[in-house]
CSV table of C-alpha atoms and ligand atoms in Angstrom, one decimal:
chain,number,residue,atom,x,y,z
W,1,UNK,CA,3.1,-10.2,19.7
W,2,UNK,CA,3.7,-7.7,16.9
W,3,UNK,CA,2.3,-8.0,13.4
W,4,UNK,CA,4.2,-7.5,10.2
W,5,UNK,CA,4.7,-4.2,8.3
W,6,UNK,CA,3.3,-5.0,4.8
W,7,UNK,CA,3.5,-2.9,1.7
W,8,UNK,CA,0.3,-4.1,0.0
W,9,UNK,CA,-0.8,-2.9,-3.4
W,10,UNK,CA,-2.2,-3.8,-6.8
W,11,UNK,CA,0.0,-3.2,-9.8
W,12,UNK,CA,-0.2,-3.5,-13.6
W,13,UNK,CA,2.0,-6.1,-15.1
W,14,UNK,CA,4.4,-3.3,-16.3
W,15,UNK,CA,4.9,-2.0,-12.7
W,16,UNK,CA,2.5,0.9,-12.3
W,17,UNK,CA,0.4,1.2,-9.1
W,18,UNK,CA,-1.7,4.0,-10.7
W,19,UNK,CA,-2.2,5.3,-14.2
W,20,UNK,CA,-1.5,8.8,-15.5
W,21,UNK,CA,-3.2,11.5,-13.4
W,22,UNK,CA,-3.4,9.0,-10.5
W,23,UNK,CA,-6.1,7.1,-12.3
W,24,UNK,CA,-7.1,3.8,-10.7
W,25,UNK,CA,-8.7,2.5,-13.9
W,26,UNK,CA,-7.6,-1.1,-14.2
W,27,UNK,CA,-10.0,-1.9,-17.1
W,28,UNK,CA,-13.6,-2.7,-17.6
W,29,UNK,CA,-14.7,-0.2,-14.9
W,30,UNK,CA,-13.7,-2.8,-12.3
W,31,UNK,CA,-12.5,-2.1,-8.8
W,32,UNK,CA,-9.7,-4.1,-7.2
W,33,UNK,CA,-12.3,-6.2,-5.5
W,34,UNK,CA,-13.6,-7.2,-8.9
W,35,UNK,CA,-10.3,-8.7,-9.9
W,36,UNK,CA,-9.3,-10.5,-6.6
W,37,UNK,CA,-11.2,-13.5,-5.2
W,38,UNK,CA,-13.4,-12.2,-2.4
W,39,UNK,CA,-12.1,-14.8,0.1
W,40,UNK,CA,-8.5,-13.7,-0.5
W,41,UNK,CA,-9.3,-10.1,0.0
W,42,UNK,CA,-11.2,-10.8,3.1
W,43,UNK,CA,-8.4,-12.9,4.5
W,44,UNK,CA,-5.8,-10.2,3.9
W,45,UNK,CA,-8.1,-7.5,5.3
W,46,UNK,CA,-8.7,-9.6,8.4
W,47,UNK,CA,-4.9,-9.9,9.0
W,48,UNK,CA,-4.6,-6.1,8.9
W,49,UNK,CA,-4.8,-4.1,12.1
W,50,UNK,CA,-4.0,-0.6,11.0
W,51,UNK,CA,-3.1,1.4,7.9
W,52,UNK,CA,-0.5,4.1,7.4
W,53,UNK,CA,-1.5,6.2,4.3
W,54,UNK,CA,0.3,8.9,2.3
W,55,UNK,CA,-1.6,12.1,1.6
W,56,UNK,CA,-1.7,11.6,-2.1
W,57,UNK,CA,-3.2,8.2,-1.7
W,58,UNK,CA,-5.7,9.6,0.7
W,59,UNK,CA,-6.7,12.3,-1.8
W,60,UNK,CA,-7.1,9.7,-4.6
W,61,UNK,CA,-9.2,7.6,-2.2
W,62,UNK,CA,-11.4,10.7,-1.5
W,63,UNK,CA,-11.8,11.4,-5.3
W,64,UNK,CA,-12.7,7.8,-6.0
W,65,UNK,CA,-15.3,7.8,-3.1
W,66,UNK,CA,-16.8,10.9,-4.6
W,67,UNK,CA,-16.9,9.5,-8.1
W,68,UNK,CA,-18.2,6.1,-7.1
W,69,UNK,CA,-19.7,6.3,-3.6
W,70,UNK,CA,-20.8,2.6,-3.5
W,71,UNK,CA,-17.5,1.0,-4.4
W,72,UNK,CA,-16.6,-1.3,-1.5
W,73,UNK,CA,-13.0,-1.9,-2.4
W,74,UNK,CA,-11.4,-3.3,0.7
W,75,UNK,CA,-13.2,-4.7,3.8
W,76,UNK,CA,-11.2,-2.9,6.4
W,77,UNK,CA,-12.4,-0.6,9.2
W,78,UNK,CA,-9.5,-0.4,11.8
W,79,UNK,CA,-7.3,2.5,12.8
W,80,UNK,CA,-6.1,4.8,10.0
W,81,UNK,CA,-3.0,7.0,10.2
W,82,UNK,CA,-2.4,9.7,7.6
W,83,UNK,CA,1.0,11.0,6.9
W,84,UNK,CA,0.8,14.6,5.9
W,85,UNK,CA,2.1,18.1,6.5
W,86,UNK,CA,-1.4,19.6,6.0
W,87,UNK,CA,-4.5,19.4,8.1
W,88,UNK,CA,-7.5,17.5,6.8
W,89,UNK,CA,-10.4,19.9,5.9
W,90,UNK,CA,-12.8,19.1,7.3
W,91,UNK,CA,-11.1,17.2,10.1
W,92,UNK,CA,-11.8,13.5,10.4
W,93,UNK,CA,-12.1,12.3,14.0
W,94,UNK,CA,-11.5,8.7,12.9
W,95,UNK,CA,-8.1,9.4,11.4
W,96,UNK,CA,-4.8,10.2,13.2
W,97,UNK,CA,-2.6,12.6,11.4
W,98,UNK,CA,1.1,12.0,11.7
W,99,UNK,CA,4.0,14.0,10.3
W,100,UNK,CA,7.8,13.9,10.3
W,101,UNK,CA,10.0,10.9,11.1
W,102,UNK,CA,8.8,7.8,9.2
W,103,UNK,CA,10.2,5.5,11.9
W,104,UNK,CA,8.1,7.1,14.6
W,105,UNK,CA,5.0,7.0,12.4
W,106,UNK,CA,5.4,3.3,11.7
W,107,UNK,CA,6.0,2.6,15.4
W,108,UNK,CA,2.8,4.5,16.4
W,109,UNK,CA,0.6,2.9,13.7
W,110,UNK,CA,2.1,-0.6,14.5
W,111,UNK,CA,1.2,-0.2,18.2
W,112,UNK,CA,-2.4,0.5,17.1
W,113,UNK,CA,-2.6,-2.6,15.0
W,114,UNK,CA,-3.0,-4.7,18.1
W,115,UNK,CA,-0.7,-7.5,17.0
W,116,UNK,CA,-2.0,-7.6,13.4
W,117,UNK,CA,-0.3,-6.4,10.3
W,118,UNK,CA,0.3,-2.7,9.5
W,119,UNK,CA,-0.4,-1.9,5.8
W,120,UNK,CA,1.6,0.8,4.2
W,121,UNK,CA,-0.2,2.7,1.4
W,122,UNK,CA,1.4,5.1,-1.1
W,123,UNK,CA,4.5,4.9,-3.2
W,124,UNK,CA,6.4,7.7,-1.5
W,125,UNK,CA,5.5,6.5,2.0
W,126,UNK,CA,6.4,2.9,1.1
W,127,UNK,CA,9.7,4.1,-0.4
W,128,UNK,CA,10.6,5.8,2.9
W,129,UNK,CA,9.7,2.7,4.8
W,130,UNK,CA,11.7,0.5,2.5
W,131,UNK,CA,14.7,2.8,2.6
W,132,UNK,CA,14.7,2.7,6.4
W,133,UNK,CA,14.4,-1.1,6.5
W,134,UNK,CA,11.0,-0.9,8.2
W,135,UNK,CA,9.1,-3.3,5.9
W,136,UNK,CA,8.7,-7.0,6.6
W,137,UNK,CA,6.7,-8.1,3.5
W,138,UNK,CA,5.5,-6.9,0.1
W,139,UNK,CA,2.2,-8.2,-1.2
W,140,UNK,CA,1.4,-7.4,-4.8
W,141,UNK,CA,-1.8,-8.1,-6.7
W,142,UNK,CA,-0.7,-8.2,-10.3
W,143,UNK,CA,-3.6,-7.1,-12.5
W,144,UNK,CA,-3.9,-8.2,-16.1
W,145,UNK,CA,-3.1,-4.9,-17.8
W,146,UNK,CA,-0.1,-2.9,-19.2
W,147,UNK,CA,-0.7,0.7,-18.3
W,148,UNK,CA,2.4,2.1,-20.0
W,149,UNK,CA,2.6,5.2,-17.7
W,150,UNK,CA,1.7,6.4,-14.3
W,151,UNK,CA,3.0,6.0,-10.7
W,152,UNK,CA,5.7,3.3,-10.5
W,153,UNK,CA,5.8,0.7,-7.7
W,154,UNK,CA,9.1,2.3,-6.5
W,155,UNK,CA,9.7,6.0,-6.1
W,156,UNK,CA,12.9,7.4,-7.6
W,157,UNK,CA,15.9,7.0,-5.5
W,158,UNK,CA,15.0,3.8,-3.7
W,159,UNK,CA,18.1,1.7,-3.1
W,160,UNK,CA,18.3,-1.8,-4.5
W,161,UNK,CA,16.3,-4.0,-2.2
W,162,UNK,CA,16.7,-7.8,-2.1
W,163,UNK,CA,13.6,-9.9,-1.5
W,164,UNK,CA,12.8,-13.6,-0.7
W,165,UNK,CA,9.8,-15.1,-2.6
W,166,UNK,CA,7.2,-16.4,-0.1
W,167,UNK,CA,4.2,-17.3,-2.2
W,168,UNK,CA,2.5,-16.8,-5.6
W,169,UNK,CA,-1.1,-17.8,-6.4
W,170,UNK,CA,-3.8,-17.0,-8.8
W,171,UNK,CA,-6.8,-15.2,-7.2
W,172,UNK,CA,-9.7,-14.4,-9.5
W,173,UNK,CA,-8.2,-12.4,-12.4
W,174,UNK,CA,-5.2,-11.3,-10.3
W,175,UNK,CA,-1.9,-12.9,-9.4
W,176,UNK,CA,-0.9,-12.6,-5.7
W,177,UNK,CA,2.8,-12.4,-5.1
W,178,UNK,CA,4.2,-12.2,-1.5
W,179,UNK,CA,7.9,-11.5,-0.7
W,180,UNK,CA,9.8,-11.1,2.5
W,181,UNK,CA,12.1,-8.0,2.5
W,182,UNK,CA,15.6,-9.2,3.5
W,183,UNK,CA,16.9,-7.4,6.5
W,184,UNK,CA,19.6,-4.8,6.1
W,185,UNK,CA,22.4,-7.2,6.9
W,186,UNK,CA,21.4,-9.4,3.9
W,187,UNK,CA,21.0,-6.5,1.4
W,188,UNK,CA,23.7,-6.6,-1.2
W,189,UNK,CA,23.9,-2.9,-2.0
W,190,UNK,CA,23.6,-0.8,1.2
S,1,LIG,N1,-2.3,0.3,-6.6
S,1,LIG,C1,-2.3,0.4,-5.3
S,1,LIG,O1,-2.6,-0.6,-4.6
S,1,LIG,C2,-2.1,1.7,-4.6
S,1,LIG,C3,-2.0,1.8,-3.2
S,1,LIG,C4,-1.7,3.0,-2.7
S,1,LIG,C5,-1.5,4.1,-3.5
S,1,LIG,N2,-1.7,4.0,-4.8
S,1,LIG,C6,-1.5,5.2,-5.7
S,1,LIG,O2,-0.2,5.8,-5.5
S,1,LIG,C7,-0.3,7.2,-5.7
S,1,LIG,C8,0.1,7.9,-4.4
S,1,LIG,O3,1.4,7.6,-4.1
S,1,LIG,P1,2.5,8.7,-4.0
S,1,LIG,O4,3.8,8.1,-3.9
S,1,LIG,O5,2.2,9.7,-5.1
S,1,LIG,O6,2.1,9.5,-2.6
S,1,LIG,P2,1.8,9.0,-1.2
S,1,LIG,O7,2.9,8.1,-0.7
S,1,LIG,O8,0.4,8.4,-1.1
S,1,LIG,O9,1.8,10.4,-0.4
S,1,LIG,C9,2.9,11.2,-0.4
S,1,LIG,C10,2.5,12.4,0.5
S,1,LIG,O10,2.3,12.1,1.8
S,1,LIG,C11,2.8,13.1,2.7
S,1,LIG,N3,4.0,12.5,3.5
S,1,LIG,C12,4.8,11.5,3.1
S,1,LIG,N4,5.7,11.2,4.0
S,1,LIG,C13,5.5,12.1,5.0
S,1,LIG,C14,6.1,12.4,6.3
S,1,LIG,N5,7.1,11.6,6.7
S,1,LIG,N6,5.6,13.4,7.1
S,1,LIG,C15,4.5,14.1,6.6
S,1,LIG,N7,3.9,13.9,5.5
S,1,LIG,C16,4.4,12.9,4.7
S,1,LIG,C17,3.3,14.2,1.8
S,1,LIG,O11,2.1,15.0,1.5
S,1,LIG,P3,1.9,16.5,2.0
S,1,LIG,O12,3.3,17.1,2.2
S,1,LIG,O13,1.2,17.1,0.8
S,1,LIG,O14,1.1,16.5,3.2
S,1,LIG,C18,3.7,13.5,0.5
S,1,LIG,O15,3.7,14.3,-0.6
S,1,LIG,C19,-1.8,7.4,-6.0
S,1,LIG,O16,-2.0,7.5,-7.4
S,1,LIG,C20,-2.5,6.3,-5.4
S,1,LIG,O17,-3.7,6.0,-6.0
S,1,LIG,C21,-1.9,2.8,-5.4
């Protein structure tokens, strides 16, 4: 059985997934894990079998790890796929580099997820997946802040995308919203 393809991200109430300069400062020097109830984060991570990550997200993750080495944001340790046109320096044997067609990249990472969900990380990468109708669900952790500027949830040029609400719940100081992405035949503007 195949898992879902899920765009999974935290977002300010005004729709930014990072602040100016790719800052991941959500307030009070708190990581995502400090906002969301640990059981919810553990459950979502346990449902995840692989991740497909954009290069800018990867670089922000590296920067955060360097700045705050002991921040354990997300309890996931499965296969990681990095979408990039450039090699990793130094190479990381635990990461598979993919390039080119987004459909092929999602298929490859999904296979590796072993029947669990594939998480898509990065606005540009998520936009490509949404544009191609490859995403099953969007899971957003709305955090209690208005950032005013930064990286928007949707990259420019994304077509209108109709969603079906699946669930909403309070989790710690975050609000979890889950939506199903309606398939292409149910989209109103394609
Ligand atoms: N709030 C959250 O939960 C959350 C989650 C994830 C990310 N973020 C934030 O979102 C920002 C990053 O998103 P982003 O939209 O700027 O970038 P992104 O989607 O992470 O990465 C885009 C880059 O990935 C590479 N890429 C994308 N598609 C490719 C393809 N088909 N083939 C080969 N390479 C490909 C390209 O890099 P190269 O050409 O340079 O290789 C491209 O510039 C960061 O600030 C990050 O912190 C937030």
